[in-house]
Amino acid sequence: MENPSIPKGTRDFSSIEMNRRNYLIQIIRNKFELFGFYPIETPSFENISTLIGKYGQEGDTLMFRLLHSGNFLKKGISDFLMKKKETKVDIFKKLLTEYISNKALRYDLTVPFVRYVVMHRNEIFFPFKRYQIQPVWRADKPQRGRFREFYQCDADFIGIESLSLWSEIELIKLCDEIFTKLNFPIIIHINHRDILGGLVEISGIKNNLWKDFTISLDKWNKMGKNIVKKEMLRKGISSESFEKIAFFFDMKENFYKKIESLTFALKNSKKGKKGIKDLSFIFRKIKNISLKNTKLEWNISLARGMNYYTGTIFEIFPKYNKESSHLNSIGGGGRYDQLSSFFGMKNFSGVGVSLGLDRIYLSMIKENLFHNISSAPSKILFINFGDEEVLYAYNMINFLRKKGISTQLYPNAVKINKQFRYANDNNIPFTISIGKNEIEKNKIRVKNIKKRVEIEYDNINDFFHQLSKDSF
Amino acid sequence: MENPSIPKGTRDFSSIEMNRRNYLIQIIRNKFELFGFYPIETPSFENISTLIGKYGQEGDTLMFRLLHSGNFLKKGISDFLMKKKETKVDIFKKLLTEYISNKALRYDLTVPFVRYVVMHRNEIFFPFKRYQIQPVWRADKPQRGRFREFYQCDADFIGIESLSLWSEIELIKLCDEIFTKLNFPIIIHINHRDILGGLVEISGIKNNLWKDFTISLDKWNKMGKNIVKKEMLRKGISSESFEKIAFFFDMKENFYKKIESLTFALKNSKKGKKGIKDLSFIFRKIKNISLKNTKLEWNISLARGMNYYTGTIFEIFPKYNKESSHLNSIGGGGRYDQLSSFFGMKNFSGVGVSLGLDRIYLSMIKENLFHNISSAPSKILFINFGDEEVLYAYNMINFLRKKGISTQLYPNAVKINKQFRYANDNNIPFTISIGKNEIEKNKIRVKNIKKRVEIEYDNINDFFHQLSKDSF
């Protein structure tokens, strides 16, 4: 029989990894709550109609779809074979759309959240601030740092009236708090969809190429100007249009110089001016509030992949190792003021951030930022000398657990050395031995595994007090 | 456009529900760690070959299968249509087995755990004690208390050599600790597969009817003797065989009477005697250790649904409302000493317990056991008077958050009453108002929302100290 395996792009997590992941989640959750976001959860799979068309064409093909449950296919076969008139291709298409699948795994947390808000709008008090920490699934080609199952940690505002830009400011501050706590400096790249809209206006690029334009532009940082240009030309954007605005995407000047250039260039674009006004507001306020560990940077080539963004957009990168860091964003977000209209509700205003737990994890491993996370919950192992001895010792096990000290009993009465080795392998700092001798003498024998010393105590209480004194 | 919905059998969780669920998970996790179990996680979906055939026929049909990702069907169609010789039925079958799906969502946590152990056996120190708290999916018909997505909380021992019965005793004690902490008394029904095996031997039921026998017997508690008998006869068990052993499943006597009867009845069954010896050991030790909030009861008709159990089996019920409680087990477990052989490894010994988070949650709601769980993380709302005022107040927001107090800013400068109503609706106990007046006078105005009183403070520090004094 061959060795078992797991699907590609998925992972098992050992207890060492779990302790680190739980540590990250705990900090993110605490900060989300500190900023007044409330937790919700949504199902792992949604109706296809909820998800389809929200993420662009790529998203639709990368969704993991669920088969109808039960014995659907048997039924499907006979149903279809009854309808002899149809061609084979029709059969397959129908099989696909009606019989095979009407559900898919969550692709991100934003669309299910907006679906949640529309569905529960009568129970929700707006503006609604929610956070959500759950896995999402994408059938992307697996590669370094890209998995088919990964965790997102999202915090979002949803308002009935348009949310002020303080939402963006609070989210930036929130990220600053989280990554400061993690001892992990970040750069937040920010941009505004309306500035891109304004640039498209003045460039002469046609409206129907807007989506193609943003998808290609988003590759600027990674791929550089030439590749983006080639892709844009292939999609039907003229070289003249491209060159009219390409200059801005490479601007290395500081914020105020950029504002100056763009204010001039977009002076006749209503859209463009709105974008500039918004970004200026955010930068001025952030300057006054002061971030601890975060650099805010205006990146005019930032476009973001998701279809649904309508205003500010931002992406988060590790600050260390600046050259390679652009390859790996560890989070992102923005404003999506029209997403609810997909679900038949107008005028819901949304702003949110999404942190990629797995990307953060990998970056922190690389920078050795987990070095002080303890990985062993267990403190004490009781050596198993046989049923009578265990029964005698069990009161002490109870006593220690009552004191909140993680205590194990070795399940079998095997050779003592094997049991000591188990404590050592599992980083359990103390063993307690209670054999026939100890029962007779009414003592307990404690071994400090690392220091390799044994001490006899009169009773478990004495040992416990010694432990507490050693700030154990 | 129609209202959005979620797939049947799935649920959204509001923040009130999430706080309660997280409270439950936190307690279960703490107790698991107190007993020395270490956390792991496995992917949400597994290869079909890992899952199929482990849960019995019902399990195979109730699995949620994933479609191959990407544009597989298009390819599938053209591939198949090339092969003109095949009949339509062949096409469909092949589509099913090769092209449609080779993955399925996790059905329980035990089989993926055993897969994990076999796969990572060279990195694991045995005996391995792991816990795992993750959702599982079953395409069961949704009904009260039965969902298609639900959380299991599992703690298991896996040993290379056969684990002693102290594993079972530790698991029973662990459940006692968890439910005592939850203030939720339980009854644990326990039985032994070998006792059932012994009874089958003396009844004359044929070996090939063993699975059918256990599946039917497991309904005894809910359905009663007559229905079980009817089902067994239909499956080919003779009325004589049934009546030979039916008496035992209805025994109301205490443990020692049951032991006496069964010891006599099974005196020639090696299997049966092993089962009796194991259960006696567990009962005697548990009596000495003493449980706080748990009754251990021998239920000879308990058989458990899963194929993989080989020794002790148990199921957990709420103690209140004894009549209806038998309908709703809130957890279960047992010994599965041969499960690893499915993955080509002999001699791994496993014992585990699985708690159903959603069942526990519903039972606790019914008994009003969540009444003292606070549902609002947020303590303070800053009223938004406009950009200048917010900027002025932002230092105080920072200050309070630094002190660990969950603090919100209302995102828009709307009418004050609307903002106060938001605080009230969200159970936020205090609002802080800093308008032009307060800035001029250098004061802050705090409103206690419930008591409807306002107090002026000289600065945020004074307010914070008052808060701390009130053991806020």
Short mmCIF file of C-alpha atoms in Angstrom, two decimals, chain A residues 86-414:
data_model
loop_
_atom_site.label_atom_id
_atom_site.label_comp_id
_atom_site.label_asym_id
_atom_site.label_seq_id
_atom_site.Cartn_x
_atom_site.Cartn_y
_atom_site.Cartn_z
CA GLU A 86 -29.93 16.35 -26.92
CA THR A 87 -26.38 16.19 -28.17
CA LYS A 88 -23.59 15.03 -25.96
CA VAL A 89 -22.20 18.53 -25.49
CA ASP A 90 -25.57 19.78 -24.32
CA ILE A 91 -25.76 16.94 -21.87
CA PHE A 92 -22.41 17.83 -20.43
CA LYS A 93 -23.20 21.49 -20.15
CA LYS A 94 -26.46 20.80 -18.43
CA LEU A 95 -24.82 18.29 -16.18
CA LEU A 96 -22.40 21.01 -15.20
CA THR A 97 -24.84 23.80 -14.57
CA GLU A 98 -27.79 21.97 -13.07
CA TYR A 99 -26.81 18.59 -11.80
CA ILE A 100 -23.24 18.64 -10.70
CA SER A 101 -22.66 21.60 -8.48
CA ASN A 102 -24.40 24.61 -7.03
CA LYS A 103 -22.02 25.32 -4.16
CA ALA A 104 -18.41 26.43 -3.87
CA LEU A 105 -15.88 26.93 -1.10
CA ARG A 106 -15.35 30.48 0.18
CA TYR A 107 -12.91 32.36 -2.06
CA ASP A 108 -12.41 35.35 0.24
CA LEU A 109 -14.12 36.75 3.33
CA THR A 110 -15.40 40.00 1.80
CA VAL A 111 -18.11 38.71 -0.54
CA PRO A 112 -19.60 36.32 2.05
CA PHE A 113 -19.52 39.19 4.54
CA VAL A 114 -21.48 41.49 2.23
CA ARG A 115 -23.92 38.62 1.58
CA TYR A 116 -24.21 38.29 5.39
CA VAL A 117 -24.92 41.98 5.82
CA VAL A 118 -27.62 42.05 3.13
CA MET A 119 -29.21 38.88 4.50
CA HIS A 120 -29.18 40.01 8.14
CA ARG A 121 -29.64 43.74 7.55
CA ASN A 122 -32.64 43.89 9.86
CA GLU A 123 -30.72 42.48 12.85
CA ILE A 124 -27.59 44.58 12.35
CA PHE A 125 -26.88 48.00 13.88
CA PHE A 126 -25.08 50.15 11.33
CA PRO A 127 -22.32 51.17 10.94
CA PHE A 128 -21.33 47.53 11.41
CA LYS A 129 -17.74 46.70 12.32
CA ARG A 130 -17.01 43.02 12.03
CA TYR A 131 -13.93 40.85 12.04
CA GLN A 132 -13.62 37.33 10.71
CA ILE A 133 -10.73 34.87 10.87
CA GLN A 134 -11.38 31.83 8.69
CA PRO A 135 -9.80 29.79 5.91
CA VAL A 136 -10.46 30.46 2.22
CA TRP A 137 -9.77 28.22 -0.75
CA ARG A 138 -8.39 28.97 -4.20
CA ALA A 139 -7.37 26.48 -6.85
CA ASP A 140 -4.30 28.54 -7.72
CA LYS A 141 -1.19 26.78 -8.95
CA PRO A 142 0.59 25.97 -5.68
CA GLN A 143 3.98 27.67 -5.26
CA ARG A 144 6.20 29.09 -2.51
CA GLY A 145 3.95 31.03 -0.14
CA ARG A 146 0.82 30.31 -2.18
CA PHE A 147 -1.51 27.62 -0.93
CA ARG A 148 -4.90 26.29 -1.92
CA GLU A 149 -6.18 26.55 1.63
CA PHE A 150 -5.11 29.57 3.67
CA TYR A 151 -6.37 31.81 6.46
CA GLN A 152 -7.54 35.38 6.07
CA CYS A 153 -8.05 37.77 8.97
CA ASP A 154 -10.45 40.51 7.93
CA ALA A 155 -11.72 43.64 9.65
CA ASP A 156 -14.37 45.68 7.81
CA PHE A 157 -16.68 48.64 8.25
CA ILE A 158 -20.06 48.57 6.53
CA GLY A 159 -22.25 51.66 6.66
CA ILE A 160 -25.68 52.51 5.29
CA GLU A 161 -24.39 55.98 4.50
CA SER A 162 -21.02 56.55 2.88
CA LEU A 163 -18.29 55.97 5.46
CA SER A 164 -15.87 58.79 6.17
CA LEU A 165 -12.16 58.38 5.47
CA TRP A 166 -11.61 57.85 9.20
CA SER A 167 -12.43 54.21 8.42
CA GLU A 168 -9.30 53.98 6.27
CA ILE A 169 -7.29 55.80 8.92
CA GLU A 170 -8.49 53.46 11.66
CA LEU A 171 -7.60 50.42 9.55
CA ILE A 172 -4.09 51.74 8.89
CA LYS A 173 -3.66 52.41 12.61
CA LEU A 174 -5.00 48.94 13.35
CA CYS A 175 -2.37 47.34 11.09
CA ASP A 176 0.29 49.48 12.75
CA GLU A 177 -0.81 48.18 16.16
CA ILE A 178 -0.87 44.55 15.07
CA PHE A 179 2.53 44.54 13.40
CA THR A 180 4.11 46.62 16.16
CA LYS A 181 2.96 43.99 18.62
CA LEU A 182 4.46 41.32 16.36
CA ASN A 183 7.72 43.26 16.22
CA PHE A 184 7.40 43.26 12.46
CA PRO A 185 7.79 46.61 10.63
CA ILE A 186 5.64 47.09 7.53
CA ILE A 187 5.16 49.37 4.54
CA ILE A 188 1.61 50.09 3.46
CA HIS A 189 1.28 50.99 -0.21
CA ILE A 190 -1.81 53.07 -0.79
CA ASN A 191 -3.53 54.33 -3.92
CA HIS A 192 -6.99 55.34 -5.08
CA ARG A 193 -9.07 53.82 -7.86
CA ASP A 194 -10.32 57.28 -8.85
CA ILE A 195 -6.78 58.48 -9.48
CA LEU A 196 -6.34 55.54 -11.84
CA GLY A 197 -9.73 56.41 -13.32
CA GLY A 198 -8.57 59.98 -13.87
CA LEU A 199 -5.35 58.82 -15.52
CA VAL A 200 -7.32 56.54 -17.82
CA GLU A 201 -9.52 59.53 -18.74
CA ILE A 202 -6.61 61.76 -19.72
CA SER A 203 -4.77 58.94 -21.51
CA GLY A 204 -7.61 58.29 -23.94
CA ILE A 205 -7.88 54.60 -22.99
CA LYS A 206 -11.42 53.44 -23.73
CA ASN A 207 -13.78 52.71 -20.82
CA ASN A 208 -14.29 49.08 -21.82
CA LEU A 209 -10.58 48.45 -21.29
CA TRP A 210 -10.70 49.63 -17.64
CA LYS A 211 -10.61 46.15 -16.12
CA ASP A 212 -7.83 44.99 -18.44
CA PHE A 213 -5.91 48.15 -17.62
CA THR A 214 -6.07 47.61 -13.84
CA ILE A 215 -5.20 43.92 -14.05
CA SER A 216 -2.07 44.68 -16.11
CA LEU A 217 -1.09 47.76 -14.11
CA ASP A 218 -1.15 45.73 -10.89
CA LYS A 219 1.89 43.81 -12.20
CA TRP A 220 4.02 46.96 -12.48
CA ASN A 221 5.85 46.48 -9.19
CA LYS A 222 6.74 42.87 -9.80
CA MET A 223 7.23 42.82 -13.56
CA GLY A 224 8.27 46.34 -14.45
CA LYS A 225 7.18 48.81 -17.09
CA ASN A 226 8.13 46.89 -20.23
CA ILE A 227 6.19 43.74 -19.49
CA VAL A 228 3.15 45.74 -18.41
CA LYS A 229 3.33 47.81 -21.58
CA LYS A 230 3.54 44.71 -23.75
CA GLU A 231 0.52 43.22 -22.02
CA MET A 232 -1.48 46.43 -22.33
CA LEU A 233 -0.73 46.79 -26.01
CA ARG A 234 -1.79 43.19 -26.56
CA LYS A 235 -5.09 44.00 -24.88
CA GLY A 236 -5.71 46.89 -27.28
CA ILE A 237 -4.35 49.89 -25.39
CA SER A 238 -2.44 52.17 -27.75
CA SER A 239 1.22 52.95 -27.21
CA GLU A 240 0.41 56.69 -27.21
CA SER A 241 -2.17 56.30 -24.45
CA PHE A 242 0.22 54.21 -22.41
CA GLU A 243 3.12 56.62 -22.70
CA LYS A 244 0.92 59.59 -21.78
CA ILE A 245 0.57 58.32 -18.22
CA ALA A 246 3.38 55.77 -17.76
CA PHE A 247 5.57 58.47 -16.24
CA PHE A 248 3.40 58.64 -13.11
CA PHE A 249 3.70 54.95 -12.25
CA ASP A 250 7.47 55.25 -11.97
CA MET A 251 7.49 58.44 -9.87
CA LYS A 252 10.04 58.14 -7.08
CA GLU A 253 9.34 61.59 -5.58
CA ASN A 254 7.83 62.11 -2.16
CA PHE A 255 4.14 62.45 -1.46
CA TYR A 256 3.95 66.23 -1.97
CA LYS A 257 5.74 66.16 -5.32
CA LYS A 258 3.40 63.43 -6.47
CA ILE A 259 0.39 65.46 -5.36
CA GLU A 260 1.73 68.45 -7.25
CA SER A 261 2.27 66.56 -10.50
CA LEU A 262 -1.03 64.73 -10.37
CA THR A 263 -3.06 67.77 -9.34
CA PHE A 264 -1.79 69.44 -12.47
CA ALA A 265 -2.29 66.44 -14.73
CA LEU A 266 -5.80 65.66 -13.44
CA LYS A 267 -7.02 69.24 -13.11
CA ASN A 268 -9.89 68.57 -15.54
CA SER A 269 -10.87 65.14 -14.18
CA LYS A 270 -13.58 65.20 -11.52
CA LYS A 271 -12.77 61.61 -10.63
CA GLY A 272 -9.06 62.26 -10.43
CA LYS A 273 -9.54 65.27 -8.18
CA LYS A 274 -11.73 63.25 -5.79
CA GLY A 275 -8.99 60.62 -5.53
CA ILE A 276 -6.31 63.21 -4.81
CA LYS A 277 -8.47 64.89 -2.18
CA ASP A 278 -9.11 61.58 -0.38
CA LEU A 279 -5.46 60.51 -0.33
CA SER A 280 -4.33 63.95 0.84
CA PHE A 281 -6.79 63.79 3.72
CA ILE A 282 -5.54 60.37 4.80
CA PHE A 283 -1.85 61.34 4.58
CA ARG A 284 -2.35 64.57 6.54
CA LYS A 285 -4.27 62.88 9.34
CA ILE A 286 -1.89 59.94 9.56
CA LYS A 287 0.99 62.39 9.85
CA ASN A 288 -0.65 63.90 12.93
CA ILE A 289 -1.57 60.61 14.50
CA SER A 290 1.88 59.12 13.91
CA LEU A 291 2.40 55.44 13.27
CA LYS A 292 4.81 53.38 15.35
CA ASN A 293 6.23 50.80 13.05
CA THR A 294 4.63 51.47 9.68
CA LYS A 295 5.57 53.47 6.65
CA LEU A 296 2.71 54.74 4.49
CA GLU A 297 3.74 55.08 0.86
CA TRP A 298 1.77 56.27 -2.15
CA ASN A 299 2.25 53.76 -4.93
CA ILE A 300 0.50 55.09 -8.05
CA SER A 301 0.87 51.77 -9.87
CA LEU A 302 -1.07 49.86 -7.20
CA ALA A 303 -4.38 48.65 -8.70
CA ARG A 304 -5.45 45.51 -6.70
CA GLY A 305 -6.82 42.38 -8.27
CA MET A 306 -10.37 42.28 -6.97
CA ASN A 307 -13.09 43.77 -9.15
CA TYR A 308 -15.05 45.20 -6.28
CA TYR A 309 -12.83 48.06 -5.08
CA THR A 310 -14.15 51.56 -5.73
CA GLY A 311 -11.99 54.05 -3.76
CA THR A 312 -8.83 53.77 -1.68
CA ILE A 313 -6.86 50.60 -2.11
CA PHE A 314 -3.85 49.44 -0.13
CA GLU A 315 -1.44 46.58 0.19
CA ILE A 316 0.86 45.62 3.05
CA PHE A 317 4.49 44.51 2.67
CA PRO A 318 7.19 43.55 5.16
CA LYS A 319 9.65 46.42 5.58
CA TYR A 320 12.78 44.30 5.88
CA ASN A 321 14.62 43.19 2.79
CA LYS A 322 12.93 45.78 0.66
CA GLU A 323 14.02 44.37 -2.67
CA SER A 324 12.30 41.03 -2.41
CA SER A 325 9.48 42.21 -0.19
CA HIS A 326 7.51 43.63 -3.08
CA LEU A 327 6.97 40.12 -4.25
CA ASN A 328 5.07 39.14 -1.15
CA SER A 329 2.24 41.25 0.08
CA ILE A 330 1.02 40.05 3.46
CA GLY A 331 -2.33 41.79 3.31
CA GLY A 332 -4.42 44.36 1.56
CA GLY A 333 -7.74 46.07 1.42
CA GLY A 334 -9.70 49.05 0.32
CA ARG A 335 -13.10 50.56 -0.20
CA TYR A 336 -15.92 48.75 -1.96
CA ASP A 337 -18.94 51.02 -2.03
CA GLN A 338 -20.98 49.08 -4.56
CA LEU A 339 -20.47 45.45 -3.68
CA SER A 340 -23.87 45.12 -1.96
CA SER A 341 -25.60 46.07 -5.20
CA PHE A 342 -24.70 42.58 -6.43
CA PHE A 343 -27.16 41.39 -3.81
CA GLY A 344 -29.84 43.90 -4.67
CA MET A 345 -29.03 46.51 -2.00
CA LYS A 346 -27.83 49.95 -3.00
CA ASN A 347 -25.81 52.42 -0.96
CA PHE A 348 -24.01 50.13 1.44
CA SER A 349 -20.53 51.54 1.93
CA GLY A 350 -17.67 49.18 2.78
CA VAL A 351 -14.02 49.56 3.78
CA GLY A 352 -11.87 46.70 4.96
CA VAL A 353 -8.49 45.11 5.45
CA SER A 354 -7.55 41.49 4.96
CA LEU A 355 -4.39 40.00 6.49
CA GLY A 356 -2.88 36.83 5.09
CA LEU A 357 -2.06 34.68 8.11
CA ASP A 358 0.10 32.23 6.16
CA ARG A 359 2.15 34.96 4.48
CA ILE A 360 2.73 36.68 7.82
CA TYR A 361 3.69 33.33 9.33
CA LEU A 362 6.25 32.61 6.61
CA SER A 363 7.74 36.10 6.81
CA MET A 364 8.07 35.82 10.57
CA ILE A 365 9.74 32.41 10.29
CA LYS A 366 12.20 33.91 7.80
CA GLU A 367 13.02 36.76 10.19
CA ASN A 368 13.13 34.46 13.23
CA LEU A 369 10.40 36.40 15.02
CA PHE A 370 8.89 33.37 16.76
CA HIS A 371 11.97 32.60 18.84
CA ASN A 372 10.31 33.27 22.19
CA ILE A 373 7.03 31.41 21.64
CA SER A 374 6.96 28.42 23.95
CA SER A 375 5.94 25.31 22.09
CA ALA A 376 5.30 22.86 24.91
CA PRO A 377 2.08 23.20 26.85
CA SER A 378 2.97 20.24 29.09
CA LYS A 379 4.95 20.80 32.28
CA ILE A 380 4.93 17.50 34.13
CA LEU A 381 4.99 13.82 33.21
CA PHE A 382 4.05 11.18 35.78
CA ILE A 383 6.06 8.03 35.24
CA ASN A 384 3.84 4.96 34.97
CA PHE A 385 5.04 2.18 37.33
CA GLY A 386 1.89 0.07 37.04
CA ASP A 387 -1.78 0.27 37.89
CA GLU A 388 -1.48 0.39 41.67
CA GLU A 389 1.16 3.10 41.64
CA VAL A 390 -0.80 5.16 39.11
CA LEU A 391 -3.94 4.95 41.17
CA TYR A 392 -1.95 6.08 44.23
CA ALA A 393 -0.47 9.00 42.25
CA TYR A 394 -3.68 10.05 40.59
CA ASN A 395 -4.65 12.41 43.42
CA MET A 396 -1.45 14.32 42.81
CA ILE A 397 -2.19 14.50 39.09
CA ASN A 398 -5.60 15.93 40.00
CA PHE A 399 -3.98 18.37 42.41
CA LEU A 400 -1.55 19.76 39.85
CA ARG A 401 -4.21 20.06 37.16
CA LYS A 402 -6.44 21.88 39.61
CA LYS A 403 -3.58 24.35 40.04
CA GLY A 404 -3.65 24.83 36.25
CA ILE A 405 -0.41 22.97 35.54
CA SER A 406 -0.50 20.84 32.41
CA THR A 407 0.21 17.33 33.64
CA GLN A 408 0.49 14.06 31.76
CA LEU A 409 0.50 10.44 32.75
CA TYR A 410 2.54 8.10 30.57
CA PRO A 411 -0.18 5.71 29.40
CA ASN A 412 1.76 2.44 29.70
CA ALA A 413 4.05 0.96 32.35
CA VAL A 414 6.99 0.53 29.97
#
